PDB file of C-alpha atoms and ligand atoms in Angstrom:
ATOM      1  CA  UNK A   1      84.051   5.051 -54.176  1.00 43.00           C
ATOM      2  CA  UNK A   2      82.498   3.294 -57.142  1.00 43.00           C
ATOM      3  CA  UNK A   3      81.287  -0.277 -56.792  1.00 45.00           C
ATOM      4  CA  UNK A   4      81.914  -0.776 -60.490  1.00 41.00           C
ATOM      5  CA  UNK A   5      78.200  -0.807 -61.323  1.00 45.00           C
ATOM      6  CA  UNK A   6      77.579   1.502 -64.294  1.00 46.00           C
ATOM      7  CA  UNK A   7      74.975   3.537 -62.470  1.00 51.00           C
ATOM      8  CA  UNK A   8      74.322   7.227 -62.792  1.00 88.00           C
ATOM      9  CA  UNK A   9      72.535   6.961 -59.473  1.00 95.00           C
ATOM     10  CA  UNK A  10      73.138   4.311 -56.892  1.00 95.00           C
ATOM     11  CA  UNK A  11      71.604   3.989 -53.460  1.00 96.00           C
ATOM     12  CA  UNK A  12      73.238   1.340 -51.305  1.00 96.00           C
ATOM     13  CA  UNK A  13      71.337   0.318 -48.151  1.00 97.00           C
ATOM     14  CA  UNK A  14      70.095   3.827 -47.539  1.00 97.00           C
ATOM     15  CA  UNK A  15      68.093   4.588 -44.425  1.00 98.00           C
ATOM     16  CA  UNK A  16      66.318   7.846 -43.703  1.00 98.00           C
ATOM     17  CA  UNK A  17      63.804   8.756 -41.039  1.00 97.00           C
ATOM     18  CA  UNK A  18      62.376  11.937 -39.611  1.00 96.00           C
ATOM     19  CA  UNK A  19      60.505  10.240 -36.791  1.00 92.00           C
ATOM     20  CA  UNK A  20      59.853   6.750 -35.453  1.00 92.00           C
ATOM     21  CA  UNK A  21      58.575   5.488 -38.826  1.00 91.00           C
ATOM     22  CA  UNK A  22      61.451   5.161 -41.354  1.00 95.00           C
ATOM     23  CA  UNK A  23      60.861   6.678 -44.799  1.00 97.00           C
ATOM     24  CA  UNK A  24      63.628   4.482 -46.265  1.00 97.00           C
ATOM     25  CA  UNK A  25      64.909   1.403 -44.521  1.00 97.00           C
ATOM     26  CA  UNK A  26      68.116  -0.107 -45.986  1.00 96.00           C
ATOM     27  CA  UNK A  27      66.799   0.654 -49.470  1.00 97.00           C
ATOM     28  CA  UNK A  28      68.937  -0.002 -52.546  1.00 96.00           C
ATOM     29  CA  UNK A  29      68.515   1.125 -56.135  1.00 96.00           C
ATOM     30  CA  UNK A  30      70.577   1.576 -59.292  1.00 95.00           C
ATOM     31  CA  UNK A  31      69.524   3.866 -62.131  1.00 96.00           C
ATOM     32  CA  UNK A  32      71.578   3.780 -65.310  1.00 93.00           C
ATOM     33  CA  UNK A  33      72.806   6.920 -67.028  1.00 93.00           C
ATOM     34  CA  UNK A  34      70.226   8.298 -69.457  1.00 93.00           C
ATOM     35  CA  UNK A  35      67.249   6.419 -68.044  1.00 95.00           C
ATOM     36  CA  UNK A  36      63.868   8.065 -67.536  1.00 96.00           C
ATOM     37  CA  UNK A  37      62.467   6.731 -64.280  1.00 97.00           C
ATOM     38  CA  UNK A  38      59.154   7.565 -62.616  1.00 97.00           C
ATOM     39  CA  UNK A  39      58.660   7.285 -58.861  1.00 97.00           C
ATOM     40  CA  UNK A  40      55.115   6.616 -57.766  1.00 96.00           C
ATOM     41  CA  UNK A  41      53.690   5.953 -54.321  1.00 92.00           C
ATOM     42  CA  UNK A  42      51.027   7.320 -52.049  1.00 92.00           C
ATOM     43  CA  UNK A  43      51.329  10.752 -50.462  1.00 93.00           C
ATOM     44  CA  UNK A  44      53.859  10.684 -47.656  1.00 93.00           C
ATOM     45  CA  UNK A  45      55.564   7.505 -48.928  1.00 94.00           C
ATOM     46  CA  UNK A  46      58.882   9.302 -49.463  1.00 96.00           C
ATOM     47  CA  UNK A  47      59.070  10.338 -53.126  1.00 96.00           C
ATOM     48  CA  UNK A  48      60.287  13.878 -52.403  1.00 96.00           C
ATOM     49  CA  UNK A  49      62.677  12.575 -49.753  1.00 97.00           C
ATOM     50  CA  UNK A  50      64.183  10.140 -52.268  1.00 97.00           C
ATOM     51  CA  UNK A  51      64.691  12.929 -54.829  1.00 97.00           C
ATOM     52  CA  UNK A  52      66.332  15.188 -52.230  1.00 96.00           C
ATOM     53  CA  UNK A  53      68.726  12.363 -51.276  1.00 96.00           C
ATOM     54  CA  UNK A  54      69.595  11.768 -54.946  1.00 96.00           C
ATOM     55  CA  UNK A  55      70.264  15.484 -55.395  1.00 94.00           C
ATOM     56  CA  UNK A  56      72.423  15.755 -52.307  1.00 93.00           C
ATOM     57  CA  UNK A  57      69.988  18.309 -50.891  1.00 93.00           C
ATOM     58  CA  UNK A  58      69.652  16.090 -47.874  1.00 94.00           C
ATOM     59  CA  UNK A  59      71.910  13.444 -46.301  1.00 94.00           C
ATOM     60  CA  UNK A  60      71.005   9.824 -45.615  1.00 96.00           C
ATOM     61  CA  UNK A  61      71.134   8.630 -41.993  1.00 97.00           C
ATOM     62  CA  UNK A  62      73.172   5.638 -43.188  1.00 96.00           C
ATOM     63  CA  UNK A  63      74.145   3.946 -46.440  1.00 97.00           C
ATOM     64  CA  UNK A  64      75.553   5.619 -49.534  1.00 96.00           C
ATOM     65  CA  UNK A  65      74.119   7.736 -52.346  1.00 96.00           C
ATOM     66  CA  UNK A  66      76.491   7.631 -55.316  1.00 96.00           C
ATOM     67  CA  UNK A  67      76.243   9.747 -58.440  1.00 94.00           C
ATOM     68  CA  UNK A  68      78.419   8.418 -61.264  1.00 91.00           C
ATOM     69  CA  UNK A  69      80.260   6.411 -58.632  1.00 91.00           C
ATOM     70  CA  UNK A  70      80.929   9.324 -56.283  1.00 92.00           C
ATOM     71  CA  UNK A  71      79.553   9.048 -52.762  1.00 94.00           C
ATOM     72  CA  UNK A  72      77.885  12.409 -52.112  1.00 92.00           C
ATOM     73  CA  UNK A  73      78.613  12.194 -48.390  1.00 90.00           C
ATOM     74  CA  UNK A  74      82.347  11.851 -49.127  1.00 91.00           C
ATOM     75  CA  UNK A  75      82.387  15.277 -50.801  1.00 92.00           C
ATOM     76  CA  UNK A  76      83.041  18.523 -48.983  1.00 92.00           C
ATOM     77  CA  UNK A  77      80.136  20.977 -48.809  1.00 91.00           C
ATOM     78  CA  UNK A  78      81.878  23.087 -51.488  1.00 93.00           C
ATOM     79  CA  UNK A  79      82.186  20.049 -53.801  1.00 92.00           C
ATOM     80  CA  UNK A  80      78.536  19.134 -53.206  1.00 91.00           C
ATOM     81  CA  UNK A  81      77.519  22.721 -54.022  1.00 91.00           C
ATOM     82  CA  UNK A  82      79.541  22.563 -57.243  1.00 91.00           C
ATOM     83  CA  UNK A  83      77.858  19.260 -58.185  1.00 90.00           C
ATOM     84  CA  UNK A  84      74.395  20.795 -57.605  1.00 91.00           C
ATOM     85  CA  UNK A  85      75.292  23.897 -59.594  1.00 91.00           C
ATOM     86  CA  UNK A  86      76.799  22.121 -62.626  1.00 91.00           C
ATOM     87  CA  UNK A  87      75.411  18.618 -62.849  1.00 92.00           C
ATOM     88  CA  UNK A  88      71.957  18.835 -61.312  1.00 94.00           C
ATOM     89  CA  UNK A  89      68.609  20.285 -62.317  1.00 95.00           C
ATOM     90  CA  UNK A  90      65.925  20.099 -59.643  1.00 95.00           C
ATOM     91  CA  UNK A  91      62.246  20.885 -60.141  1.00 94.00           C
ATOM     92  CA  UNK A  92      60.819  21.409 -56.668  1.00 92.00           C
ATOM     93  CA  UNK A  93      57.295  20.254 -55.816  1.00 88.00           C
ATOM     94  CA  UNK A  94      56.477  23.817 -54.739  1.00 88.00           C
ATOM     95  CA  UNK A  95      58.643  25.506 -57.418  1.00 90.00           C
ATOM     96  CA  UNK A  96      60.969  27.519 -55.096  1.00 93.00           C
ATOM     97  CA  UNK A  97      61.207  30.417 -57.528  1.00 95.00           C
ATOM     98  CA  UNK A  98      62.966  33.433 -56.084  1.00 97.00           C
ATOM     99  CA  UNK A  99      60.195  36.035 -55.645  1.00 97.00           C
ATOM    100  CA  UNK A 100      62.444  39.094 -55.967  1.00 97.00           C
ATOM    101  CA  UNK A 101      63.874  37.959 -59.329  1.00 97.00           C
ATOM    102  CA  UNK A 102      61.970  38.136 -62.613  1.00 97.00           C
ATOM    103  CA  UNK A 103      61.039  35.030 -64.588  1.00 97.00           C
ATOM    104  CA  UNK A 104      64.045  35.575 -66.869  1.00 96.00           C
ATOM    105  CA  UNK A 105      66.413  36.076 -63.940  1.00 96.00           C
ATOM    106  CA  UNK A 106      65.121  32.940 -62.214  1.00 97.00           C
ATOM    107  CA  UNK A 107      65.803  30.862 -65.322  1.00 96.00           C
ATOM    108  CA  UNK A 108      69.199  32.504 -65.938  1.00 96.00           C
ATOM    109  CA  UNK A 109      70.377  31.824 -62.412  1.00 95.00           C
ATOM    110  CA  UNK A 110      72.045  28.416 -63.004  1.00 94.00           C
ATOM    111  CA  UNK A 111      73.802  29.853 -66.073  1.00 94.00           C
ATOM    112  CA  UNK A 112      74.930  32.967 -64.206  1.00 92.00           C
ATOM    113  CA  UNK A 113      76.263  30.807 -61.347  1.00 92.00           C
ATOM    114  CA  UNK A 114      78.186  28.770 -63.938  1.00 90.00           C
ATOM    115  CA  UNK A 115      79.574  31.992 -65.423  1.00 90.00           C
ATOM    116  CA  UNK A 116      77.987  31.651 -68.852  1.00 91.00           C
ATOM    117  CA  UNK A 117      78.443  34.936 -70.786  1.00 90.00           C
ATOM    118  CA  UNK A 118      75.523  37.341 -70.522  1.00 88.00           C
ATOM    119  CA  UNK A 119      74.437  37.315 -74.200  1.00 90.00           C
ATOM    120  CA  UNK A 120      74.363  33.503 -74.388  1.00 90.00           C
ATOM    121  CA  UNK A 121      72.495  33.328 -71.117  1.00 89.00           C
ATOM    122  CA  UNK A 122      69.789  35.724 -72.351  1.00 91.00           C
ATOM    123  CA  UNK A 123      69.382  33.867 -75.634  1.00 93.00           C
ATOM    124  CA  UNK A 124      69.069  30.400 -74.073  1.00 92.00           C
ATOM    125  CA  UNK A 125      66.591  31.649 -71.507  1.00 95.00           C
ATOM    126  CA  UNK A 126      64.414  33.333 -74.117  1.00 94.00           C
ATOM    127  CA  UNK A 127      64.360  30.253 -76.363  1.00 94.00           C
ATOM    128  CA  UNK A 128      63.525  27.904 -73.526  1.00 93.00           C
ATOM    129  CA  UNK A 129      60.748  30.099 -72.132  1.00 95.00           C
ATOM    130  CA  UNK A 130      59.218  30.313 -75.615  1.00 95.00           C
ATOM    131  CA  UNK A 131      59.337  26.522 -75.955  1.00 92.00           C
ATOM    132  CA  UNK A 132      57.478  26.280 -72.656  1.00 92.00           C
ATOM    133  CA  UNK A 133      54.747  28.634 -73.824  1.00 92.00           C
ATOM    134  CA  UNK A 134      56.031  31.607 -71.813  1.00 95.00           C
ATOM    135  CA  UNK A 135      57.329  33.881 -74.588  1.00 96.00           C
ATOM    136  CA  UNK A 136      57.416  37.512 -73.530  1.00 95.00           C
ATOM    137  CA  UNK A 137      57.022  36.768 -69.820  1.00 96.00           C
ATOM    138  CA  UNK A 138      60.748  37.216 -69.016  1.00 95.00           C
ATOM    139  CA  UNK A 139      60.199  40.433 -67.099  1.00 96.00           C
ATOM    140  CA  UNK A 140      57.212  39.288 -65.040  1.00 97.00           C
ATOM    141  CA  UNK A 141      57.665  38.359 -61.384  1.00 98.00           C
ATOM    142  CA  UNK A 142      56.706  34.878 -60.158  1.00 97.00           C
ATOM    143  CA  UNK A 143      53.747  36.204 -58.139  1.00 96.00           C
ATOM    144  CA  UNK A 144      52.187  37.532 -61.358  1.00 96.00           C
ATOM    145  CA  UNK A 145      52.123  34.026 -62.852  1.00 96.00           C
ATOM    146  CA  UNK A 146      49.592  31.229 -62.406  1.00 94.00           C
ATOM    147  CA  UNK A 147      50.688  28.079 -60.582  1.00 91.00           C
ATOM    148  CA  UNK A 148      51.116  26.212 -63.848  1.00 92.00           C
ATOM    149  CA  UNK A 149      53.154  29.052 -65.346  1.00 94.00           C
ATOM    150  CA  UNK A 150      55.423  29.137 -62.289  1.00 94.00           C
ATOM    151  CA  UNK A 151      55.857  25.385 -62.631  1.00 92.00           C
ATOM    152  CA  UNK A 152      57.017  25.826 -66.218  1.00 94.00           C
ATOM    153  CA  UNK A 153      59.543  28.482 -65.135  1.00 95.00           C
ATOM    154  CA  UNK A 154      60.836  25.996 -62.557  1.00 95.00           C
ATOM    155  CA  UNK A 155      61.248  23.398 -65.329  1.00 94.00           C
ATOM    156  CA  UNK A 156      63.138  25.906 -67.499  1.00 95.00           C
ATOM    157  CA  UNK A 157      65.474  26.685 -64.594  1.00 95.00           C
ATOM    158  CA  UNK A 158      66.132  22.968 -64.059  1.00 95.00           C
ATOM    159  CA  UNK A 159      67.271  22.245 -67.626  1.00 94.00           C
ATOM    160  CA  UNK A 160      68.765  25.544 -68.848  1.00 94.00           C
ATOM    161  CA  UNK A 161      72.341  24.643 -67.834  1.00 94.00           C
ATOM    162  CA  UNK A 162      72.030  21.174 -69.450  1.00 92.00           C
ATOM    163  CA  UNK A 163      72.720  19.135 -66.329  1.00 93.00           C
ATOM    164  CA  UNK A 164      73.410  15.397 -66.584  1.00 93.00           C
ATOM    165  CA  UNK A 165      70.844  14.630 -63.894  1.00 95.00           C
ATOM    166  CA  UNK A 166      67.351  16.109 -63.720  1.00 96.00           C
ATOM    167  CA  UNK A 167      65.240  15.374 -60.652  1.00 97.00           C
ATOM    168  CA  UNK A 168      61.662  16.591 -60.995  1.00 97.00           C
ATOM    169  CA  UNK A 169      59.130  16.496 -58.176  1.00 96.00           C
ATOM    170  CA  UNK A 170      55.587  16.449 -59.578  1.00 94.00           C
ATOM    171  CA  UNK A 171      56.712  18.637 -62.512  1.00 92.00           C
ATOM    172  CA  UNK A 172      53.273  18.663 -64.114  1.00 91.00           C
ATOM    173  CA  UNK A 173      51.186  18.519 -60.926  1.00 88.00           C
ATOM    174  CA  UNK A 174      49.684  21.952 -61.557  1.00 86.00           C
ATOM    175  CA  UNK A 175      49.062  21.533 -65.269  1.00 87.00           C
ATOM    176  CA  UNK A 176      46.047  20.300 -67.196  1.00 89.00           C
ATOM    177  CA  UNK A 177      46.574  17.249 -69.388  1.00 87.00           C
ATOM    178  CA  UNK A 178      46.781  19.325 -72.613  1.00 87.00           C
ATOM    179  CA  UNK A 179      49.531  21.558 -71.190  1.00 88.00           C
ATOM    180  CA  UNK A 180      51.299  18.781 -69.297  1.00 89.00           C
ATOM    181  CA  UNK A 181      51.854  16.567 -72.361  1.00 89.00           C
ATOM    182  CA  UNK A 182      54.138  18.903 -74.358  1.00 87.00           C
ATOM    183  CA  UNK A 183      55.933  20.138 -71.204  1.00 87.00           C
ATOM    184  CA  UNK A 184      56.774  16.618 -70.144  1.00 91.00           C
ATOM    185  CA  UNK A 185      57.825  15.793 -73.682  1.00 90.00           C
ATOM    186  CA  UNK A 186      60.230  18.766 -73.623  1.00 88.00           C
ATOM    187  CA  UNK A 187      61.669  17.578 -70.325  1.00 92.00           C
ATOM    188  CA  UNK A 188      62.010  14.026 -71.677  1.00 93.00           C
ATOM    189  CA  UNK A 189      63.517  15.141 -74.976  1.00 89.00           C
ATOM    190  CA  UNK A 190      66.038  17.597 -73.502  1.00 88.00           C
ATOM    191  CA  UNK A 191      67.286  14.817 -71.224  1.00 91.00           C
ATOM    192  CA  UNK A 192      67.281  12.088 -73.881  1.00 90.00           C
ATOM    193  CA  UNK A 193      69.253  14.232 -76.369  1.00 87.00           C
ATOM    194  CA  UNK A 194      72.080  14.645 -73.883  1.00 85.00           C
ATOM    195  CA  UNK A 195      71.805  11.197 -72.290  1.00 89.00           C
ATOM    196  CA  UNK A 196      70.884  12.961 -69.074  1.00 93.00           C
ATOM    197  CA  UNK A 197      69.143  10.897 -66.430  1.00 96.00           C
ATOM    198  CA  UNK A 198      65.584  11.970 -65.603  1.00 97.00           C
ATOM    199  CA  UNK A 199      63.824  10.961 -62.407  1.00 97.00           C
ATOM    200  CA  UNK A 200      60.268  12.185 -61.942  1.00 97.00           C
ATOM    201  CA  UNK A 201      58.077  11.801 -58.865  1.00 97.00           C
ATOM    202  CA  UNK A 202      54.470  11.706 -59.934  1.00 95.00           C
ATOM    203  CA  UNK A 203      50.893  10.833 -59.052  1.00 92.00           C
ATOM    204  CA  UNK A 204      50.011  10.828 -62.758  1.00 90.00           C
ATOM    205  CA  UNK A 205      49.530   7.562 -64.639  1.00 88.00           C
ATOM    206  CA  UNK A 206      50.110   9.435 -67.914  1.00 88.00           C
ATOM    207  CA  UNK A 207      53.558  10.574 -66.746  1.00 92.00           C
ATOM    208  CA  UNK A 208      54.473   7.140 -65.406  1.00 93.00           C
ATOM    209  CA  UNK A 209      53.405   5.546 -68.710  1.00 93.00           C
ATOM    210  CA  UNK A 210      56.056   7.597 -70.552  1.00 93.00           C
ATOM    211  CA  UNK A 211      58.896   6.450 -68.287  1.00 95.00           C
ATOM    212  CA  UNK A 212      61.216   3.582 -69.195  1.00 95.00           C
ATOM    213  CA  UNK A 213      60.992   2.285 -65.669  1.00 97.00           C
ATOM    214  CA  UNK A 214      58.581   2.840 -62.778  1.00 97.00           C
ATOM    215  CA  UNK A 215      59.580   2.399 -59.163  1.00 97.00           C
ATOM    216  CA  UNK A 216      57.514   2.692 -56.019  1.00 96.00           C
ATOM    217  CA  UNK A 217      58.319   3.228 -52.357  1.00 95.00           C
ATOM    218  CA  UNK A 218      56.572   0.773 -50.088  1.00 92.00           C
ATOM    219  CA  UNK A 219      57.217   0.213 -46.419  1.00 90.00           C
ATOM    220  CA  UNK A 220      60.625   1.876 -46.688  1.00 93.00           C
ATOM    221  CA  UNK A 221      61.730  -0.198 -49.683  1.00 95.00           C
ATOM    222  CA  UNK A 222      62.137   0.797 -53.309  1.00 96.00           C
ATOM    223  CA  UNK A 223      60.496  -1.716 -55.623  1.00 95.00           C
ATOM    224  CA  UNK A 224      60.222  -1.952 -59.394  1.00 94.00           C
ATOM    225  CA  UNK A 225      56.606  -1.936 -60.529  1.00 93.00           C
ATOM    226  CA  UNK A 226      57.067  -1.541 -64.312  1.00 82.00           C
ATOM    227  CA  UNK A 227      57.959  -2.506 -66.925  1.00 84.00           C
TER     228      UNK A 227
HETATM  229  N1  ATP B  22      61.744  17.855 -43.154  1.00 66.39           N
HETATM  230  C1  ATP B  22      60.912  16.943 -42.655  1.00 66.39           C
HETATM  231  N2  ATP B  22      60.684  16.877 -41.314  1.00 66.39           N
HETATM  232  C2  ATP B  22      59.877  15.941 -40.796  1.00 66.39           C
HETATM  233  N3  ATP B  22      59.225  15.016 -41.523  1.00 66.39           N
HETATM  234  C3  ATP B  22      59.403  15.032 -42.845  1.00 66.39           C
HETATM  235  C4  ATP B  22      60.245  15.996 -43.485  1.00 66.39           C
HETATM  236  N4  ATP B  22      60.226  15.766 -44.822  1.00 66.39           N
HETATM  237  C5  ATP B  22      59.402  14.719 -44.996  1.00 66.39           C
HETATM  238  N5  ATP B  22      58.902  14.270 -43.822  1.00 66.39           N
HETATM  239  C6  ATP B  22      58.008  13.119 -43.646  1.00 66.39           C
HETATM  240  O1  ATP B  22      58.543  12.029 -44.377  1.00 66.39           O
HETATM  241  C7  ATP B  22      57.510  11.303 -45.041  1.00 66.39           C
HETATM  242  C8  ATP B  22      57.793  11.304 -46.536  1.00 66.39           C
HETATM  243  O2  ATP B  22      57.605  12.635 -47.054  1.00 66.39           O
HETATM  244  P1  ATP B  22      57.767  12.993 -48.581  1.00 66.39           P
HETATM  245  O3  ATP B  22      57.583  14.450 -48.700  1.00 66.39           O
HETATM  246  O4  ATP B  22      59.034  12.416 -49.073  1.00 66.39           O
HETATM  247  O5  ATP B  22      56.521  12.204 -49.229  1.00 66.39           O
HETATM  248  P2  ATP B  22      55.977  12.231 -50.739  1.00 66.39           P
HETATM  249  O6  ATP B  22      55.899  10.803 -51.192  1.00 66.39           O
HETATM  250  O7  ATP B  22      56.777  13.165 -51.539  1.00 66.39           O
HETATM  251  O8  ATP B  22      54.488  12.795 -50.547  1.00 66.39           O
HETATM  252  P3  ATP B  22      53.590  13.676 -51.534  1.00 66.39           P
HETATM  253  O9  ATP B  22      53.068  12.713 -52.588  1.00 66.39           O
HETATM  254  O10 ATP B  22      52.490  14.164 -50.655  1.00 66.39           O
HETATM  255  O11 ATP B  22      54.425  14.777 -52.085  1.00 66.39           O
HETATM  256  C9  ATP B  22      56.197  11.979 -44.653  1.00 66.39           C
HETATM  257  O12 ATP B  22      55.636  11.269 -43.586  1.00 66.39           O
HETATM  258  C10 ATP B  22      56.633  13.366 -44.227  1.00 66.39           C
HETATM  259  O13 ATP B  22      55.758  13.894 -43.258  1.00 66.39           O
HETATM  260 MG1   MG B  23      56.345  14.932 -52.477  1.00 66.39          MG
END
């Protein structure tokens, strides 16, 4: 159910804990469609947890996570899977590339799952990999790539199907500043062009400085720290 707030992402009194210490404790947050938001906070504060809740990869203990007004917990597992497949791009902190698929096949996967025709799928993958500085690496396997190269493949996979929500966990954590700048710019631009919402967890001040809004997780609460 929508509360009427025009929010692409809305957390309403969300609690989540794995042990005695809550990661989120009745935390609330609204992110408007098309915003670029950075999440900062010390290691272990809950940045990855927050992204997984927003992506419906994990369920809150209580409270609601709404995407475009739809409570993710009110969906069936099949509906949640469809939402992840069509509307969501997720860059995992540790990439999660499929080791038995080539670079090209990893990037094509969201398109293949959405039944995009084979020729179009190949073309989009090739273009995107070239833009990310990985031209000609389509047939390599993830284990043959450096950490930073794998990270860029993970970014390609997250945006190739043009989702309306991109959640990126430390997307440039393995990249030097010179490489990170253009990669982040590509991520920002591909989202901005389609009014897709971009939420990035980061330890980098450079990344946070590019965001329109910076939030932090402190003592289980989500607080605005900038602008
Ligand atoms: N699946 C899990 N089982 C148990 N505890 C977990 C699990 N996932 C996260 N935690 C705990 O929840 C807390 C928040 O973890 P989270 O990974 O969200 O932090 P983070 O802010 O992303 O940290 P980092 O900056 O190191 O990536 C940590 O104390 C972590 O140990
Ligand atoms: Mg994390």
